[in-house]
CSV table of C-alpha atoms in Angstrom, one decimal:
chain,number,residue,atom,x,y,z
A,1,MET,CA,-73.6,134.4,-177.7
A,2,VAL,CA,-71.9,133.3,-180.9
A,3,GLU,CA,-73.3,130.0,-182.0
A,4,GLN,CA,-71.3,127.2,-183.6
A,5,GLY,CA,-69.8,128.5,-186.9
A,6,SER,CA,-70.3,126.9,-190.3
A,7,GLN,CA,-66.7,126.9,-191.2
A,8,SER,CA,-64.7,123.7,-191.3
A,9,PRO,CA,-62.4,123.2,-188.3
A,10,SER,CA,-59.6,122.6,-190.8
A,11,ASN,CA,-59.9,126.2,-192.2
A,12,ASN,CA,-57.1,127.6,-190.1
A,13,GLN,CA,-57.2,131.1,-191.6
A,14,THR,CA,-61.0,131.4,-190.9
A,15,ILE,CA,-60.4,130.3,-187.3
A,16,ALA,CA,-57.5,132.7,-186.9
A,17,ASP,CA,-59.6,135.6,-188.2
A,18,GLU,CA,-62.4,134.7,-185.8
A,19,MET,CA,-60.0,134.5,-182.8
A,20,THR,CA,-58.5,137.9,-183.8
A,21,ALA,CA,-61.9,139.5,-184.0
A,22,TYR,CA,-62.7,138.1,-180.5
A,23,LEU,CA,-59.4,139.4,-179.0
A,24,GLN,CA,-59.9,142.8,-180.6
A,25,ALA,CA,-63.4,142.9,-178.9
A,26,CYS,CA,-61.7,142.1,-175.6
A,27,LEU,CA,-59.2,144.8,-176.2
A,28,ALA,CA,-61.9,147.3,-177.0
A,29,ASN,CA,-63.5,146.6,-173.6
A,30,ARG,CA,-60.1,147.3,-171.9
A,31,TYR,CA,-60.0,144.2,-169.7
A,32,PHE,CA,-57.4,142.6,-171.9
A,33,MET,CA,-53.9,143.6,-173.1
A,34,GLY,CA,-51.2,141.1,-173.8
A,35,SER,CA,-49.9,138.4,-176.2
A,36,VAL,CA,-51.6,135.3,-177.4
A,37,LEU,CA,-50.4,132.2,-179.2
A,38,VAL,CA,-52.7,129.4,-180.4
A,39,ALA,CA,-51.4,126.2,-182.2
A,40,ARG,CA,-52.8,122.9,-183.3
A,41,ALA,CA,-50.8,119.8,-184.3
A,42,GLY,CA,-47.5,121.8,-184.4
A,43,GLU,CA,-48.9,124.6,-186.6
A,44,VAL,CA,-49.2,128.1,-185.1
A,45,LEU,CA,-52.6,129.5,-186.0
A,46,LEU,CA,-52.3,132.8,-184.2
A,47,SER,CA,-49.3,134.6,-182.6
A,48,ALA,CA,-49.8,138.3,-181.9
A,49,GLY,CA,-49.7,141.1,-179.3
A,50,TYR,CA,-52.6,143.3,-178.3
A,51,GLY,CA,-52.6,146.6,-176.5
A,52,MET,CA,-49.6,148.2,-174.9
A,53,ALA,CA,-46.6,146.7,-173.1
A,54,ASN,CA,-46.0,150.2,-171.7
A,55,LEU,CA,-48.9,152.7,-171.7
A,56,GLU,CA,-46.7,155.6,-170.7
A,57,HIS,CA,-44.4,155.3,-173.7
A,58,ASP,CA,-46.9,153.8,-176.1
A,59,VAL,CA,-44.9,150.6,-176.6
A,60,PRO,CA,-47.1,147.8,-178.0
A,61,ASN,CA,-47.3,144.2,-177.0
A,62,THR,CA,-45.7,141.8,-179.5
A,63,GLN,CA,-44.8,138.1,-179.8
A,64,LYS,CA,-41.4,139.1,-178.2
A,65,THR,CA,-42.8,141.0,-175.2
A,66,LYS,CA,-41.6,139.5,-171.9
A,67,PHE,CA,-44.3,139.0,-169.2
A,68,ARG,CA,-44.0,137.8,-165.6
A,69,ILE,CA,-45.7,134.4,-165.7
A,70,GLY,CA,-46.5,133.9,-162.1
A,71,SER,CA,-47.4,130.4,-161.1
A,72,ILE,CA,-46.6,128.9,-164.5
A,73,THR,CA,-43.2,128.9,-162.9
A,74,LYS,CA,-44.3,126.0,-160.8
A,75,GLN,CA,-44.2,123.7,-163.8
A,76,PHE,CA,-40.5,124.5,-164.3
A,77,THR,CA,-39.9,123.9,-160.6
A,78,ALA,CA,-41.7,120.5,-160.8
A,79,THR,CA,-39.6,119.7,-163.9
A,80,ALA,CA,-36.4,120.4,-162.0
A,81,ILE,CA,-37.4,118.1,-159.2
A,82,LEU,CA,-38.3,115.3,-161.6
A,83,GLN,CA,-35.0,115.8,-163.4
A,84,LEU,CA,-33.1,115.5,-160.1
A,85,GLN,CA,-35.1,112.3,-159.4
A,86,GLU,CA,-34.1,110.9,-162.9
A,87,GLN,CA,-30.4,111.6,-161.9
A,88,GLY,CA,-30.9,109.6,-158.7
A,89,LEU,CA,-30.2,112.7,-156.5
A,90,LEU,CA,-33.6,112.6,-154.8
A,91,SER,CA,-37.0,110.8,-154.6
A,92,VAL,CA,-40.4,112.5,-154.6
A,93,HIS,CA,-41.5,109.9,-152.0
A,94,GLN,CA,-38.8,110.9,-149.5
A,95,LYS,CA,-39.5,113.1,-146.6
A,96,ILE,CA,-38.2,116.7,-147.0
A,97,SER,CA,-36.1,116.2,-143.8
A,98,THR,CA,-33.9,114.0,-145.9
A,99,TYR,CA,-32.7,117.1,-147.8
A,100,LEU,CA,-33.6,119.9,-145.4
A,101,PRO,CA,-32.9,118.4,-141.9
A,102,ASP,CA,-33.7,121.6,-140.0
A,103,TYR,CA,-37.1,122.2,-141.6
A,104,PRO,CA,-39.9,122.0,-138.9
A,105,ASN,CA,-42.2,119.0,-139.4
A,106,GLY,CA,-40.0,117.9,-142.3
A,107,GLU,CA,-40.1,114.3,-141.2
A,108,GLN,CA,-43.9,114.4,-141.8
A,109,ILE,CA,-43.9,115.9,-145.3
A,110,THR,CA,-42.8,114.3,-148.6
A,111,ILE,CA,-41.6,116.1,-151.8
A,112,HIS,CA,-44.7,114.5,-153.5
A,113,GLN,CA,-47.0,116.4,-151.1
A,114,LEU,CA,-45.2,119.7,-151.8
A,115,LEU,CA,-45.7,119.2,-155.5
A,116,ASN,CA,-49.4,118.5,-155.3
A,117,HIS,CA,-50.3,121.0,-152.6
A,118,THR,CA,-51.2,118.5,-149.9
A,119,SER,CA,-48.4,119.3,-147.4
A,120,GLY,CA,-50.4,121.4,-145.0
A,121,ILE,CA,-47.8,124.2,-145.0
A,122,PRO,CA,-49.6,127.6,-144.8
A,123,ASN,CA,-49.5,129.9,-147.8
A,124,PHE,CA,-47.1,132.7,-147.1
A,125,ASN,CA,-49.1,135.1,-149.3
A,126,GLU,CA,-51.8,135.0,-146.6
A,127,LEU,CA,-49.6,135.9,-143.6
A,128,ASP,CA,-49.8,139.2,-141.8
A,129,ASN,CA,-48.3,142.3,-143.6
A,130,PHE,CA,-47.6,140.4,-146.8
A,131,GLU,CA,-48.4,143.4,-149.0
A,132,GLN,CA,-46.0,145.6,-147.1
A,133,ILE,CA,-43.0,143.2,-146.7
A,134,THR,CA,-42.8,142.1,-150.3
A,135,LYS,CA,-41.4,145.4,-151.3
A,136,ILE,CA,-38.1,144.6,-149.6
A,137,LYS,CA,-35.6,142.0,-151.0
A,138,VAL,CA,-35.5,138.8,-149.1
A,139,SER,CA,-33.1,135.8,-149.1
A,140,LEU,CA,-34.5,132.3,-149.8
A,141,ASP,CA,-33.7,131.2,-146.2
A,142,ASP,CA,-35.4,134.3,-144.7
A,143,LEU,CA,-38.4,133.7,-146.9
A,144,ILE,CA,-38.7,130.1,-145.7
A,145,ALA,CA,-38.2,131.2,-142.1
A,146,ARG,CA,-41.3,133.5,-142.4
A,147,PHE,CA,-43.7,130.5,-142.8
A,148,SER,CA,-41.8,127.4,-141.6
A,149,GLY,CA,-42.5,128.1,-137.9
A,150,GLU,CA,-46.3,128.4,-138.5
A,151,PRO,CA,-48.4,125.3,-137.5
A,152,LEU,CA,-49.4,123.0,-140.3
A,153,GLU,CA,-53.0,123.6,-141.4
A,154,PHE,CA,-53.7,119.8,-141.6
A,155,THR,CA,-51.9,116.5,-141.4
A,156,PRO,CA,-49.8,116.2,-144.6
A,157,GLY,CA,-51.5,114.2,-147.3
A,158,GLU,CA,-54.9,114.6,-145.6
A,159,ARG,CA,-56.4,117.0,-148.2
A,160,TYR,CA,-55.6,119.6,-150.9
A,161,ARG,CA,-54.9,123.3,-150.3
A,162,TYR,CA,-53.0,125.4,-152.7
A,163,THR,CA,-49.9,127.0,-151.2
A,164,ASN,CA,-47.1,128.9,-152.7
A,165,SER,CA,-44.9,128.0,-149.7
A,166,GLY,CA,-44.5,124.4,-150.8
A,167,TYR,CA,-42.9,125.5,-154.1
A,168,VAL,CA,-40.6,127.8,-152.1
A,169,VAL,CA,-39.4,124.8,-150.1
A,170,LEU,CA,-39.0,122.9,-153.4
A,171,THR,CA,-36.8,125.7,-154.6
A,172,LYS,CA,-34.5,125.3,-151.6
A,173,ILE,CA,-34.4,121.5,-152.2
A,174,ILE,CA,-33.3,122.1,-155.8
A,175,GLU,CA,-30.5,124.4,-154.7
A,176,THR,CA,-29.4,122.1,-152.0
A,177,VAL,CA,-29.4,118.9,-154.1
A,178,SER,CA,-28.0,120.4,-157.3
A,179,GLY,CA,-25.4,122.8,-155.8
A,180,HIS,CA,-26.6,125.6,-158.1
A,181,SER,CA,-28.9,128.6,-157.6
A,182,TYR,CA,-32.5,128.1,-158.7
A,183,ALA,CA,-32.0,130.7,-161.5
A,184,ASP,CA,-28.8,129.0,-162.8
A,185,TYR,CA,-30.3,125.5,-162.7
A,186,LEU,CA,-33.3,126.7,-164.8
A,187,GLN,CA,-31.1,128.4,-167.3
A,188,HIS,CA,-28.7,125.5,-167.9
A,189,GLN,CA,-31.0,122.4,-167.4
A,190,ILE,CA,-34.3,123.6,-168.8
A,191,LEU,CA,-34.3,126.9,-170.7
A,192,GLU,CA,-31.1,126.4,-172.8
A,193,PRO,CA,-32.0,122.8,-173.9
A,194,LEU,CA,-35.4,124.1,-175.2
A,195,GLY,CA,-33.9,127.2,-176.8
A,196,MET,CA,-35.9,129.5,-174.5
A,197,ILE,CA,-33.6,132.5,-175.0
A,198,ASP,CA,-36.3,135.0,-173.9
A,199,SER,CA,-37.1,133.4,-170.5
A,200,GLY,CA,-35.5,133.4,-167.1
A,201,TYR,CA,-35.9,134.2,-163.4
A,202,ASP,CA,-36.9,137.9,-163.1
A,203,ARG,CA,-34.9,140.5,-161.3
A,204,GLN,CA,-36.1,144.1,-161.5
A,205,GLU,CA,-32.6,145.5,-161.4
A,206,ALA,CA,-31.7,143.8,-164.6
A,207,ILE,CA,-32.1,145.6,-167.9
A,208,LEU,CA,-34.5,143.3,-169.8
A,209,PRO,CA,-35.3,144.3,-173.4
A,210,HIS,CA,-39.0,144.1,-174.3
A,211,ARG,CA,-40.1,143.8,-170.6
A,212,ALA,CA,-43.8,144.6,-170.2
A,213,SER,CA,-45.0,146.9,-167.4
A,214,GLY,CA,-47.8,145.6,-165.2
A,215,TYR,CA,-51.2,147.2,-164.7
A,216,VAL,CA,-54.4,147.0,-162.8
A,217,PHE,CA,-57.7,147.8,-164.4
A,218,SER,CA,-60.3,149.2,-162.1
A,219,GLY,CA,-63.1,149.1,-164.6
A,220,VAL,CA,-62.6,152.8,-165.2
A,221,ALA,CA,-58.9,153.3,-165.8
A,222,TYR,CA,-55.6,151.5,-165.8
A,223,GLN,CA,-53.2,152.0,-163.0
A,224,ASN,CA,-49.6,150.9,-162.4
A,225,ALA,CA,-49.5,147.7,-160.4
A,226,ASP,CA,-48.0,147.6,-156.9
A,227,PHE,CA,-44.3,146.9,-156.7
A,228,VAL,CA,-43.1,143.5,-155.6
A,229,ASP,CA,-39.5,142.5,-155.2
A,230,MET,CA,-39.0,139.4,-157.3
A,231,SER,CA,-37.0,137.6,-154.6
A,232,TRP,CA,-40.4,136.8,-153.0
A,233,PRO,CA,-42.1,134.7,-155.6
A,234,SER,CA,-39.1,132.3,-155.8
A,235,GLY,CA,-39.8,129.0,-157.6
A,236,ALA,CA,-43.5,129.5,-156.9
A,237,GLY,CA,-43.9,132.4,-159.4
A,238,GLY,CA,-40.7,134.3,-160.2
A,239,MET,CA,-40.1,133.7,-163.9
A,240,TYR,CA,-40.7,135.8,-167.0
A,241,SER,CA,-41.2,134.6,-170.6
A,242,THR,CA,-42.8,135.2,-174.0
A,243,ILE,CA,-45.6,133.4,-175.8
A,244,GLU,CA,-43.1,132.0,-178.3
A,245,ASP,CA,-40.8,130.7,-175.5
A,246,ILE,CA,-43.8,129.2,-173.6
A,247,TYR,CA,-44.8,127.4,-176.9
A,248,LYS,CA,-41.3,125.9,-177.0
A,249,TRP,CA,-41.8,124.8,-173.4
A,250,GLU,CA,-45.2,123.3,-174.1
A,251,GLN,CA,-44.0,121.5,-177.2
A,252,GLY,CA,-40.9,120.2,-175.3
A,253,LEU,CA,-43.3,118.4,-173.0
A,254,TYR,CA,-44.2,116.1,-175.9
A,255,THR,CA,-40.6,115.0,-176.2
A,256,ASP,CA,-37.7,113.8,-174.1
A,257,ALA,CA,-35.9,117.1,-174.4
A,258,VAL,CA,-36.0,117.9,-170.6
A,259,LEU,CA,-38.0,115.0,-169.1
A,260,SER,CA,-38.3,111.3,-169.8
A,261,ALA,CA,-41.7,109.8,-170.8
A,262,ASN,CA,-42.0,108.3,-167.3
A,263,SER,CA,-41.5,111.7,-165.7
A,264,ARG,CA,-43.9,113.4,-168.0
A,265,GLU,CA,-46.5,110.9,-167.2
A,266,MET,CA,-45.9,111.4,-163.5
A,267,MET,CA,-46.3,115.2,-164.0
A,268,PHE,CA,-49.6,115.0,-165.7
A,269,THR,CA,-51.2,112.1,-163.7
A,270,PRO,CA,-53.9,113.3,-161.2
A,271,LYS,CA,-52.4,113.3,-157.7
A,272,ALA,CA,-54.8,115.4,-155.6
A,273,VAL,CA,-58.5,116.1,-155.8
A,274,ILE,CA,-59.5,119.7,-156.2
A,275,LEU,CA,-63.1,119.1,-157.3
A,276,GLU,CA,-64.6,115.7,-157.5
A,277,LYS,CA,-67.6,114.8,-159.6
A,278,GLU,CA,-69.5,111.5,-159.9
A,279,ASP,CA,-68.9,111.4,-163.7
A,280,GLY,CA,-65.1,111.6,-163.1
A,281,LYS,CA,-65.0,115.0,-164.8
A,282,GLY,CA,-63.7,116.9,-161.8
A,283,ALA,CA,-60.4,118.8,-161.4
A,284,TYR,CA,-57.2,117.2,-160.1
A,285,HIS,CA,-53.8,118.5,-159.4
A,286,GLY,CA,-50.7,116.9,-160.9
A,287,TYR,CA,-47.2,118.2,-160.4
A,288,GLY,CA,-47.3,121.9,-161.3
A,289,GLY,CA,-50.7,121.9,-163.1
A,290,ILE,CA,-54.3,121.0,-163.2
A,291,ILE,CA,-56.0,118.0,-165.0
A,292,CYS,CA,-59.7,118.4,-165.9
A,293,THR,CA,-62.3,118.2,-168.6
A,294,HIS,CA,-63.4,121.2,-170.7
A,295,LEU,CA,-65.8,121.1,-173.6
A,296,GLU,CA,-65.9,117.3,-173.2
A,297,ARG,CA,-62.1,117.1,-173.8
A,298,LYS,CA,-59.2,116.5,-171.6
A,299,LEU,CA,-57.5,119.7,-170.5
A,300,LEU,CA,-54.2,120.2,-168.9
A,301,TYR,CA,-53.7,123.8,-167.7
A,302,THR,CA,-51.6,126.0,-165.5
A,303,GLY,CA,-51.8,129.7,-164.9
A,304,GLY,CA,-50.8,132.4,-162.6
A,305,GLY,CA,-51.2,135.9,-161.3
A,306,ILE,CA,-48.7,138.3,-159.9
A,307,ASP,CA,-49.0,142.1,-159.4
A,308,GLY,CA,-49.8,143.5,-162.8
A,309,PHE,CA,-49.8,140.2,-164.7
A,310,SER,CA,-52.0,137.1,-165.3
A,311,THR,CA,-51.2,134.0,-167.4
A,312,ARG,CA,-52.7,130.8,-168.8
A,313,ILE,CA,-51.5,127.8,-170.7
A,314,ALA,CA,-54.3,125.5,-171.8
A,315,ARG,CA,-53.2,122.2,-173.4
A,316,TYR,CA,-55.6,119.8,-175.0
A,317,PRO,CA,-53.3,116.8,-175.5
A,318,ASP,CA,-55.6,114.5,-177.5
A,319,GLU,CA,-56.1,117.3,-180.1
A,320,GLN,CA,-52.5,118.6,-179.8
A,321,ILE,CA,-53.9,122.1,-179.1
A,322,SER,CA,-52.0,124.8,-177.2
A,323,ILE,CA,-53.5,128.1,-176.1
A,324,ILE,CA,-51.1,130.5,-174.4
A,325,VAL,CA,-52.4,133.8,-173.0
A,326,LEU,CA,-50.0,136.2,-171.3
A,327,THR,CA,-51.4,139.6,-170.1
A,328,ASN,CA,-50.0,142.6,-168.3
A,329,ILE,CA,-53.3,143.3,-166.5
A,330,ASP,CA,-54.1,142.1,-163.0
A,331,ALA,CA,-57.9,141.9,-162.6
A,332,ALA,CA,-59.7,142.4,-159.4
A,333,VAL,CA,-62.3,139.7,-159.9
A,334,VAL,CA,-60.9,136.9,-162.0
A,335,ALA,CA,-57.9,136.8,-164.3
A,336,PRO,CA,-59.1,137.8,-167.8
A,337,VAL,CA,-56.9,135.0,-169.2
A,338,VAL,CA,-59.4,132.3,-167.9
A,339,PRO,CA,-62.5,133.2,-170.0
A,340,ILE,CA,-60.2,134.3,-172.9
A,341,ALA,CA,-58.5,130.9,-173.1
A,342,ASN,CA,-61.8,129.1,-172.7
A,343,ASP,CA,-63.4,131.1,-175.5
A,344,LEU,CA,-60.5,130.6,-177.8
A,345,ALA,CA,-60.9,126.9,-177.3
A,346,ALA,CA,-64.6,127.2,-178.1
A,347,ILE,CA,-63.7,128.9,-181.4
A,348,LEU,CA,-61.3,126.1,-182.2
A,349,PHE,CA,-63.8,123.4,-181.4
A,350,GLY,CA,-66.8,125.1,-183.0
A,351,GLU,CA,-68.6,125.6,-179.7
A,352,PRO,CA,-70.7,128.6,-178.6
A,353,TYR,CA,-68.9,131.5,-176.9
A,354,ASP,CA,-69.6,135.1,-176.0
A,355,LEU,CA,-68.2,137.9,-178.1
A,356,PRO,CA,-67.6,140.9,-175.8
A,357,LYS,CA,-69.6,143.9,-176.7
A,358,GLN,CA,-69.7,147.5,-175.7
A,359,ARG,CA,-72.4,148.0,-173.1
A,360,GLN,CA,-74.2,151.2,-172.2
A,361,VAL,CA,-74.7,152.4,-168.7
A,362,ILE,CA,-78.2,153.8,-168.1
A,363,GLU,CA,-79.5,156.2,-165.4
A,364,ILE,CA,-81.8,154.5,-162.9
A,365,ASP,CA,-83.0,155.5,-159.4
A,366,PRO,CA,-80.3,154.3,-156.9
A,367,ALA,CA,-83.2,153.3,-154.5
A,368,ILE,CA,-83.7,150.3,-156.7
A,369,TYR,CA,-80.3,149.0,-155.4
A,370,ASP,CA,-81.8,148.5,-151.9
A,371,ALA,CA,-83.7,145.4,-153.1
A,372,TYR,CA,-80.5,143.8,-154.2
A,373,ILE,CA,-78.3,144.4,-151.1
A,374,GLY,CA,-77.5,141.1,-149.4
A,375,GLN,CA,-75.5,137.9,-149.7
A,376,TYR,CA,-75.9,135.2,-152.4
A,377,GLU,CA,-74.5,131.7,-152.3
A,378,LEU,CA,-73.3,129.5,-155.2
A,379,SER,CA,-71.7,126.1,-154.6
A,380,GLY,CA,-70.4,127.1,-151.2
A,381,LEU,CA,-69.1,130.5,-152.3
A,382,VAL,CA,-70.7,133.7,-151.1
A,383,MET,CA,-71.1,136.9,-153.1
A,384,THR,CA,-72.0,140.1,-151.2
A,385,VAL,CA,-73.9,143.0,-152.9
A,386,THR,CA,-73.5,146.4,-151.2
A,387,LYS,CA,-74.5,150.0,-151.9
A,388,GLU,CA,-72.4,153.0,-151.3
A,389,SER,CA,-72.8,156.6,-152.4
A,390,ASN,CA,-75.6,155.6,-154.8
A,391,ARG,CA,-73.4,153.0,-156.4
A,392,ILE,CA,-73.7,149.2,-156.3
A,393,PHE,CA,-70.9,146.7,-155.8
A,394,THR,CA,-70.4,143.0,-155.9
A,395,GLN,CA,-67.7,141.1,-154.0
A,396,TRP,CA,-66.8,137.4,-153.8
A,397,ALA,CA,-65.4,136.2,-150.4
A,398,GLY,CA,-61.6,136.7,-150.5
A,399,LEU,CA,-61.6,139.0,-153.5
A,400,GLU,CA,-61.8,142.8,-154.0
A,401,ARG,CA,-65.1,144.7,-154.2
A,402,VAL,CA,-66.0,145.6,-157.8
A,403,GLU,CA,-68.6,148.1,-159.0
A,404,MET,CA,-71.6,147.0,-161.2
A,405,PHE,CA,-73.1,149.3,-163.8
A,406,PRO,CA,-76.8,149.2,-164.8
A,407,GLU,CA,-78.0,148.4,-168.3
A,408,SER,CA,-81.6,147.9,-167.1
A,409,SER,CA,-83.3,148.0,-163.7
A,410,ARG,CA,-82.4,144.4,-163.1
A,411,LYS,CA,-79.4,143.7,-165.3
A,412,PHE,CA,-75.9,144.9,-164.5
A,413,PHE,CA,-72.4,144.4,-166.0
A,414,LEU,CA,-68.9,144.6,-164.8
A,415,LYS,CA,-66.2,146.6,-166.6
A,416,VAL,CA,-63.2,144.7,-165.4
A,417,ILE,CA,-64.2,141.5,-167.1
A,418,ASN,CA,-66.9,140.2,-169.5
A,419,ALA,CA,-69.5,139.4,-166.8
A,420,GLN,CA,-73.1,140.3,-166.1
A,421,ARG,CA,-75.5,140.0,-163.2
A,422,THR,CA,-79.3,139.7,-163.6
A,423,PHE,CA,-81.3,139.9,-160.4
A,424,LEU,CA,-84.5,137.9,-159.9
A,425,VAL,CA,-87.1,139.4,-157.6
A,426,ASP,CA,-90.0,137.9,-155.6
A,427,GLU,CA,-93.6,139.2,-155.2
A,428,THR,CA,-92.4,141.8,-152.6
A,429,GLY,CA,-89.9,143.2,-155.1
A,430,LYS,CA,-86.9,141.9,-153.1
A,431,ALA,CA,-84.2,140.0,-154.9
A,432,SER,CA,-84.4,136.2,-154.3
A,433,GLY,CA,-81.4,135.3,-156.5
A,434,VAL,CA,-79.0,136.5,-159.2
A,435,ILE,CA,-78.1,134.9,-162.5
A,436,LEU,CA,-74.3,135.1,-163.0
A,437,HIS,CA,-73.1,135.2,-166.5
A,438,GLN,CA,-69.3,135.2,-167.0
A,439,GLY,CA,-68.3,134.3,-170.6
A,440,GLY,CA,-66.1,131.3,-171.1
A,441,LEU,CA,-66.0,130.0,-167.5
A,442,ASP,CA,-68.6,127.3,-168.1
A,443,ARG,CA,-69.7,125.5,-171.2
A,444,GLY,CA,-72.9,126.7,-172.6
A,445,GLY,CA,-72.3,130.4,-171.9
A,446,GLY,CA,-71.6,130.4,-168.2
A,447,GLU,CA,-75.0,131.2,-166.7
A,448,ARG,CA,-75.3,130.1,-163.1
A,449,MET,CA,-77.7,130.9,-160.3
A,450,ALA,CA,-76.7,132.3,-156.9
A,451,THR,CA,-79.4,132.1,-154.2
A,452,ARG,CA,-80.0,134.8,-151.7
A,453,VAL,CA,-79.1,133.7,-148.1
A,454,ASN,CA,-79.8,136.9,-146.3
């Protein structure tokens, strides 16, 4: 762990050098490639690319590289809705049946509930055959038809559950009310006013200069990500952009360039509870983003993941800090942009953080793994440890299985991300728990304990 530095926080070059060294260490461990921009009070401290935009042709990432930005798209969709409300063409408190009279259960659901993920509409990403059908182009109406007939998961407004489907419905409302396609509306009403000339709705058939290729890192090697036709993400995740353009977007949210002060306040006011804490420092969903506390400071963030890409915008409004991380790697465990953005914030604020280091795999008797096989629980989440062909694996519920590599008989590390696992054993030699260390995810280094449940 790197302790708080002695440099003055005002020494921007020193901070930039420290961030560069950190990002180079991430690159050396191969769980990061992409472009990063960090700014404070309107001054860009760091803007650079790392690794390759295209591995097959040795094309490097730069400030101009265009990445698919996944669910960052949702902030643009929410902005379009608020613009239409400012024009008197809709109200977020109206039922969606007002604008889409044929939508099932539309008289029960408001636009507000679509925006903050409390609609109860099931997430179309979780429907049967999703991985197979997304390789074929789909119209917006046909996409909506694939999930609109499914039963609601709960009474609208009753609770929070993240769903891409709600933002697909919002896309249809934007097109219906404005009379323009979603892509054209974005271009003329949001991107052009902000000077975002390197952003737009992605179409793979278009020739797009400086387009990054998307990859998956298995912990051993990079592979090309699965193909997805970009008609599917819609207004939930279909855009591309660059770090420089995203910075223009982020800075535009301090002005009236695309939204009034009232609409901006509406966007970033907590609307739905994601994680509630007694001290009020939980996580809450606004319109298109999350409001929470990090390093004892207010944080507004949004991010996304789409085949081969992961993204993060972290905004500390009181300090006027922007951290933008766009990568062309899709990680199996957790998007690498999350700990990276958190660690960059720690550098800025003079807080401790983990500098990734090269770890060495040692040879141990695979029989040792038998004591660790089982399930471990942390805050309601279950991690399963398994053994196969004298190799040991970890898997969180709902995520892919990932191999762990021994650096001692009890301590293991992951290659897909800066994360380690240390097993605790009882008097019989059987594991009773596991310490989870995942740099940047929690203040103070990220150590947490998962208890064995079977």
